[in-house]
mmCIF file of C-alpha atoms in Angstrom:
data_model
loop_
_atom_site.group_PDB
_atom_site.id
_atom_site.type_symbol
_atom_site.label_atom_id
_atom_site.label_comp_id
_atom_site.label_asym_id
_atom_site.label_seq_id
_atom_site.Cartn_x
_atom_site.Cartn_y
_atom_site.Cartn_z
ATOM 1 C CA MET A 1 3.773 2.147 -19.294
ATOM 2 C CA LYS A 2 0.225 2.303 -18.000
ATOM 3 C CA ILE A 3 -3.071 0.451 -18.170
ATOM 4 C CA GLU A 4 -6.536 1.192 -16.892
ATOM 5 C CA GLY A 5 -7.581 -1.610 -14.559
ATOM 6 C CA ASN A 6 -9.851 -2.069 -11.562
ATOM 7 C CA GLY A 7 -11.057 1.490 -12.021
ATOM 8 C CA ILE A 8 -7.630 3.170 -11.738
ATOM 9 C CA THR A 9 -4.500 3.882 -13.754
ATOM 10 C CA ILE A 10 -1.772 1.340 -12.993
ATOM 11 C CA SER A 11 1.805 2.237 -13.901
ATOM 12 C CA TYR A 12 4.265 -0.571 -14.617
ATOM 13 C CA ASP A 13 7.523 -1.510 -16.337
ATOM 14 C CA ILE A 14 8.836 -4.718 -17.883
ATOM 15 C CA CYS A 15 12.506 -5.604 -18.170
ATOM 16 C CA GLY A 16 14.207 -8.748 -19.456
ATOM 17 C CA ASP A 17 12.974 -12.001 -20.986
ATOM 18 C CA GLY A 18 12.002 -15.423 -19.739
ATOM 19 C CA SER A 19 9.342 -16.545 -17.319
ATOM 20 C CA TRP A 20 7.555 -13.858 -15.330
ATOM 21 C CA PHE A 21 8.892 -12.415 -12.076
ATOM 22 C CA THR A 22 6.704 -9.753 -10.424
ATOM 23 C CA LEU A 23 7.983 -7.333 -7.756
ATOM 24 C CA VAL A 24 5.576 -5.557 -5.381
ATOM 25 C CA HIS A 25 7.023 -2.654 -3.387
ATOM 26 C CA GLY A 26 6.270 -1.535 0.165
ATOM 27 C CA ALA A 27 4.142 1.328 1.460
ATOM 28 C CA GLY A 28 5.463 4.763 0.543
ATOM 29 C CA ASP A 29 7.854 3.425 -2.107
ATOM 30 C CA ASN A 30 7.227 2.666 -5.786
ATOM 31 C CA SER A 31 8.623 0.571 -8.618
ATOM 32 C CA GLY A 32 11.843 2.569 -8.661
ATOM 33 C CA ILE A 33 12.904 1.068 -5.345
ATOM 34 C CA TRP A 34 13.982 -2.150 -7.096
ATOM 35 C CA TYR A 35 16.945 -0.533 -8.902
ATOM 36 C CA ASN A 36 19.453 -2.808 -7.155
ATOM 37 C CA GLN A 37 17.514 -6.006 -7.861
ATOM 38 C CA LEU A 38 16.391 -5.405 -11.437
ATOM 39 C CA PRO A 39 19.761 -6.011 -13.142
ATOM 40 C CA ALA A 40 20.048 -9.426 -11.473
ATOM 41 C CA PHE A 41 16.442 -10.551 -11.916
ATOM 42 C CA SER A 42 15.981 -9.276 -15.473
ATOM 43 C CA GLY A 43 18.977 -11.286 -16.616
ATOM 44 C CA ASN A 44 16.979 -14.459 -16.049
ATOM 45 C CA TYR A 45 13.323 -13.415 -15.941
ATOM 46 C CA LYS A 46 10.788 -11.182 -17.616
ATOM 47 C CA THR A 47 10.595 -8.855 -14.653
ATOM 48 C CA LEU A 48 7.485 -6.802 -13.939
ATOM 49 C CA THR A 49 7.465 -3.877 -11.516
ATOM 50 C CA LEU A 50 4.426 -1.767 -10.704
ATOM 51 C CA ASP A 51 3.346 1.234 -8.691
ATOM 52 C CA MET A 52 0.555 0.255 -6.324
ATOM 53 C CA ARG A 53 -2.436 2.591 -6.042
ATOM 54 C CA GLY A 54 -1.518 5.851 -4.365
ATOM 55 C CA HIS A 55 2.163 5.382 -5.250
ATOM 56 C CA GLY A 56 4.401 6.679 -8.003
ATOM 57 C CA ALA A 57 2.651 7.240 -11.323
ATOM 58 C CA SER A 58 -0.400 5.082 -10.559
ATOM 59 C CA GLY A 59 -3.784 6.573 -9.801
ATOM 60 C CA VAL A 60 -4.758 8.044 -6.455
ATOM 61 C CA PRO A 61 -8.409 7.102 -5.971
ATOM 62 C CA ASP A 62 -10.405 8.202 -2.941
ATOM 63 C CA GLY A 63 -10.279 4.608 -1.763
ATOM 64 C CA PRO A 64 -10.202 1.921 -0.706
ATOM 65 C CA TYR A 65 -6.595 1.328 0.352
ATOM 66 C CA ASP A 66 -6.966 -2.124 1.828
ATOM 67 C CA ILE A 67 -5.409 -5.445 0.927
ATOM 68 C CA ASP A 68 -8.373 -6.498 -1.201
ATOM 69 C CA ALA A 69 -8.011 -3.385 -3.359
ATOM 70 C CA TYR A 70 -4.267 -3.864 -3.816
ATOM 71 C CA VAL A 71 -4.813 -7.522 -4.743
ATOM 72 C CA SER A 72 -7.539 -6.601 -7.243
ATOM 73 C CA ASP A 73 -5.216 -4.043 -8.853
ATOM 74 C CA LEU A 74 -2.448 -6.627 -9.151
ATOM 75 C CA SER A 75 -4.856 -9.151 -10.636
ATOM 76 C CA ALA A 76 -6.113 -6.597 -13.159
ATOM 77 C CA LEU A 77 -2.561 -5.804 -14.265
ATOM 78 C CA LEU A 78 -1.463 -9.424 -14.589
ATOM 79 C CA THR A 79 -4.640 -10.292 -16.480
ATOM 80 C CA ALA A 80 -4.191 -7.368 -18.871
ATOM 81 C CA LEU A 81 -0.605 -8.454 -19.557
ATOM 82 C CA LYS A 82 -1.707 -12.077 -20.009
ATOM 83 C CA VAL A 83 0.536 -13.291 -17.194
ATOM 84 C CA ASP A 84 -0.726 -16.810 -16.528
ATOM 85 C CA LYS A 85 1.886 -17.600 -13.871
ATOM 86 C CA THR A 86 4.602 -15.632 -12.104
ATOM 87 C CA VAL A 87 7.129 -15.726 -9.342
ATOM 88 C CA LEU A 88 5.895 -13.108 -6.885
ATOM 89 C CA LEU A 89 8.171 -11.108 -4.577
ATOM 90 C CA GLY A 90 6.746 -8.577 -2.147
ATOM 91 C CA HIS A 91 8.453 -6.291 0.326
ATOM 92 C CA SER A 92 6.732 -5.077 3.523
ATOM 93 C CA LEU A 93 3.146 -4.110 2.586
ATOM 94 C CA GLY A 94 3.892 -5.518 -0.864
ATOM 95 C CA GLY A 95 4.651 -8.856 0.773
ATOM 96 C CA ARG A 96 1.278 -8.816 2.460
ATOM 97 C CA VAL A 97 -0.310 -8.094 -0.922
ATOM 98 C CA ALA A 98 1.722 -10.857 -2.587
ATOM 99 C CA LEU A 99 0.642 -13.354 0.065
ATOM 100 C CA ALA A 100 -3.013 -12.408 -0.256
ATOM 101 C CA TYR A 101 -2.796 -12.657 -4.053
ATOM 102 C CA THR A 102 -1.207 -16.109 -3.759
ATOM 103 C CA MET A 103 -3.985 -17.267 -1.447
ATOM 104 C CA CYS A 104 -6.654 -15.935 -3.841
ATOM 105 C CA TYR A 105 -5.015 -17.171 -7.058
ATOM 106 C CA PRO A 106 -2.753 -20.109 -6.161
ATOM 107 C CA GLN A 107 -2.765 -21.391 -9.727
ATOM 108 C CA ARG A 108 -1.185 -18.139 -10.945
ATOM 109 C CA VAL A 109 1.857 -18.088 -8.619
ATOM 110 C CA SER A 110 4.800 -20.381 -9.277
ATOM 111 C CA ALA A 111 6.791 -19.250 -6.220
ATOM 112 C CA LEU A 112 6.438 -16.662 -3.468
ATOM 113 C CA VAL A 113 9.117 -14.532 -1.792
ATOM 114 C CA LEU A 114 8.218 -12.432 1.271
ATOM 115 C CA SER A 115 10.712 -9.763 2.321
ATOM 116 C CA ASN A 116 10.290 -8.062 5.705
ATOM 117 C CA ALA A 117 6.558 -8.615 5.423
ATOM 118 C CA PRO A 118 3.781 -8.929 8.024
ATOM 119 C CA VAL A 119 2.468 -12.410 7.344
ATOM 120 C CA ALA A 120 -0.096 -13.730 9.816
ATOM 121 C CA MET A 121 -1.835 -13.045 13.108
ATOM 122 C CA ARG A 122 -2.493 -15.614 15.778
ATOM 123 C CA ASP A 123 -5.174 -13.386 17.301
ATOM 124 C CA ARG A 124 -7.391 -11.607 14.761
ATOM 125 C CA GLU A 125 -9.450 -9.918 17.445
ATOM 126 C CA ALA A 126 -6.320 -8.334 18.896
ATOM 127 C CA ALA A 127 -5.259 -7.269 15.402
ATOM 128 C CA GLY A 128 -8.600 -5.582 14.889
ATOM 129 C CA GLN A 129 -8.324 -3.784 18.209
ATOM 130 C CA ARG A 130 -4.876 -2.500 17.271
ATOM 131 C CA ALA A 131 -6.198 -1.295 13.914
ATOM 132 C CA GLY A 132 -9.015 0.581 15.588
ATOM 133 C CA GLY A 133 -6.989 1.800 18.560
ATOM 134 C CA GLN A 134 -7.040 5.211 20.128
ATOM 135 C CA ARG A 135 -3.734 6.457 18.740
ATOM 136 C CA PRO A 136 -4.232 9.137 16.093
ATOM 137 C CA GLY A 137 -3.337 8.155 12.554
ATOM 138 C CA PRO A 138 -0.710 9.914 10.434
ATOM 139 C CA GLN A 139 -1.465 13.538 9.632
ATOM 140 C CA PRO A 140 -2.001 14.659 6.014
ATOM 141 C CA VAL A 141 1.269 15.179 4.161
ATOM 142 C CA THR A 142 1.833 18.468 2.346
ATOM 143 C CA ASP A 143 5.646 18.387 2.136
ATOM 144 C CA MET A 144 6.894 15.171 0.524
ATOM 145 C CA ALA A 145 10.557 16.044 1.061
ATOM 146 C CA ALA A 146 9.992 16.381 4.811
ATOM 147 C CA ALA A 147 7.965 13.146 4.882
ATOM 148 C CA ILE A 148 10.774 11.285 3.119
ATOM 149 C CA ASP A 149 13.354 12.656 5.530
ATOM 150 C CA ARG A 150 11.235 11.253 8.382
ATOM 151 C CA ARG A 151 11.163 7.870 6.634
ATOM 152 C CA ILE A 152 14.935 7.925 6.251
ATOM 153 C CA SER A 153 15.366 8.619 9.965
ATOM 154 C CA VAL A 154 13.230 5.543 10.733
ATOM 155 C CA PHE A 155 14.523 3.094 8.131
ATOM 156 C CA PHE A 156 18.244 3.921 8.115
ATOM 157 C CA SER A 157 20.660 4.358 10.997
ATOM 158 C CA GLU A 158 22.237 7.768 11.376
ATOM 159 C CA GLY A 159 25.656 6.284 10.662
ATOM 160 C CA PHE A 160 24.548 4.508 7.485
ATOM 161 C CA ALA A 161 22.787 7.613 6.181
ATOM 162 C CA ALA A 162 25.869 9.757 6.825
ATOM 163 C CA ALA A 163 28.205 7.274 5.135
ATOM 164 C CA ASN A 164 25.923 6.662 2.120
ATOM 165 C CA LYS A 165 24.674 10.075 1.077
ATOM 166 C CA ASP A 166 24.393 9.025 -2.557
ATOM 167 C CA VAL A 167 22.071 6.160 -1.570
ATOM 168 C CA MET A 168 19.965 8.501 0.569
ATOM 169 C CA GLU A 169 19.660 10.980 -2.290
ATOM 170 C CA ARG A 170 18.572 8.256 -4.685
ATOM 171 C CA TYR A 171 16.021 7.042 -2.133
ATOM 172 C CA ARG A 172 14.659 10.601 -1.853
ATOM 173 C CA GLN A 173 14.351 10.940 -5.623
ATOM 174 C CA ILE A 174 12.529 7.614 -5.921
ATOM 175 C CA ASP A 175 10.002 8.361 -3.196
ATOM 176 C CA MET A 176 9.437 11.889 -4.524
ATOM 177 C CA ARG A 177 7.660 10.226 -7.462
ATOM 178 C CA SER A 178 4.620 9.830 -5.205
ATOM 179 C CA SER A 179 2.241 12.703 -4.517
ATOM 180 C CA PRO A 180 1.484 14.074 -1.058
ATOM 181 C CA GLU A 181 -2.148 13.093 -1.585
ATOM 182 C CA GLY A 182 -1.284 9.508 -2.441
ATOM 183 C CA TYR A 183 1.225 9.179 0.380
ATOM 184 C CA THR A 184 -1.378 10.475 2.830
ATOM 185 C CA LYS A 185 -4.063 8.046 1.676
ATOM 186 C CA VAL A 186 -1.684 5.084 1.858
ATOM 187 C CA THR A 187 -0.247 5.854 5.288
ATOM 188 C CA GLN A 188 -3.579 6.783 6.859
ATOM 189 C CA ASN A 189 -4.966 3.366 5.918
ATOM 190 C CA MET A 190 -1.929 1.274 6.875
ATOM 191 C CA ARG A 191 -3.294 -0.009 10.183
ATOM 192 C CA GLN A 192 -6.373 -1.450 8.553
ATOM 193 C CA ALA A 193 -4.344 -2.958 5.719
ATOM 194 C CA ILE A 194 -1.874 -4.636 8.054
ATOM 195 C CA ALA A 195 -4.693 -5.912 10.277
ATOM 196 C CA GLN A 196 -6.078 -7.777 7.236
ATOM 197 C CA GLN A 197 -3.721 -10.659 7.835
ATOM 198 C CA PRO A 198 -4.682 -14.315 7.595
ATOM 199 C CA SER A 199 -4.603 -16.586 10.579
ATOM 200 C CA VAL A 200 -1.603 -18.844 11.008
ATOM 201 C CA ASP A 201 -3.752 -21.869 10.112
ATOM 202 C CA GLU A 202 -4.784 -20.263 6.804
ATOM 203 C CA LEU A 203 -1.177 -20.144 5.676
ATOM 204 C CA ALA A 204 -1.460 -23.861 4.973
ATOM 205 C CA SER A 205 -3.324 -22.931 1.791
ATOM 206 C CA VAL A 206 -0.072 -21.602 0.305
ATOM 207 C CA VAL A 207 1.312 -24.591 -1.571
ATOM 208 C CA CYS A 208 3.875 -23.036 -3.921
ATOM 209 C CA PRO A 209 7.573 -22.855 -2.967
ATOM 210 C CA THR A 210 7.875 -19.952 -0.516
ATOM 211 C CA LEU A 211 10.807 -18.069 0.924
#
């Protein structure tokens, strides 16, 4: 399913019944990555998965690809679906987006789960320097299959990948749903997105149950 929101096409799926549970994937993935979790969560919740901008079947605008844009997209989707309150789970970049959404709209989040997510910086100036450092950013991607193989070599040990070829193939098929253009735009803007982290003191504004 798709809606037009915040100036882009946002692709999403809903599974199950009950109170809302929203899953936000990490950079380079898409809503398909939750295939292991969906059967468990949808048995108790109305579970919403989405493709963030630049990922999967969602739009690939020229920009921006920062946390504010991802949060605005999420807000547009939840508003369009009339989701007044939801449990929010985010993985990696999705966790950063989920945290920022919770801080912007505390009344709309009943609980927050952060999985392997960059959360806060003690030194914002240092974060900004890292974001604007001298190291070259990722090069444009033209071959998604090769890009995914590089991801697999980073995220999975050689032994695990060799022993779980079916899992690796499913991972490839899921990430192939994204376009080279979208993958490039997302990865080339990752440093700036990650640098947009709150200070440790600002985390006190998160008042909902958080894991």
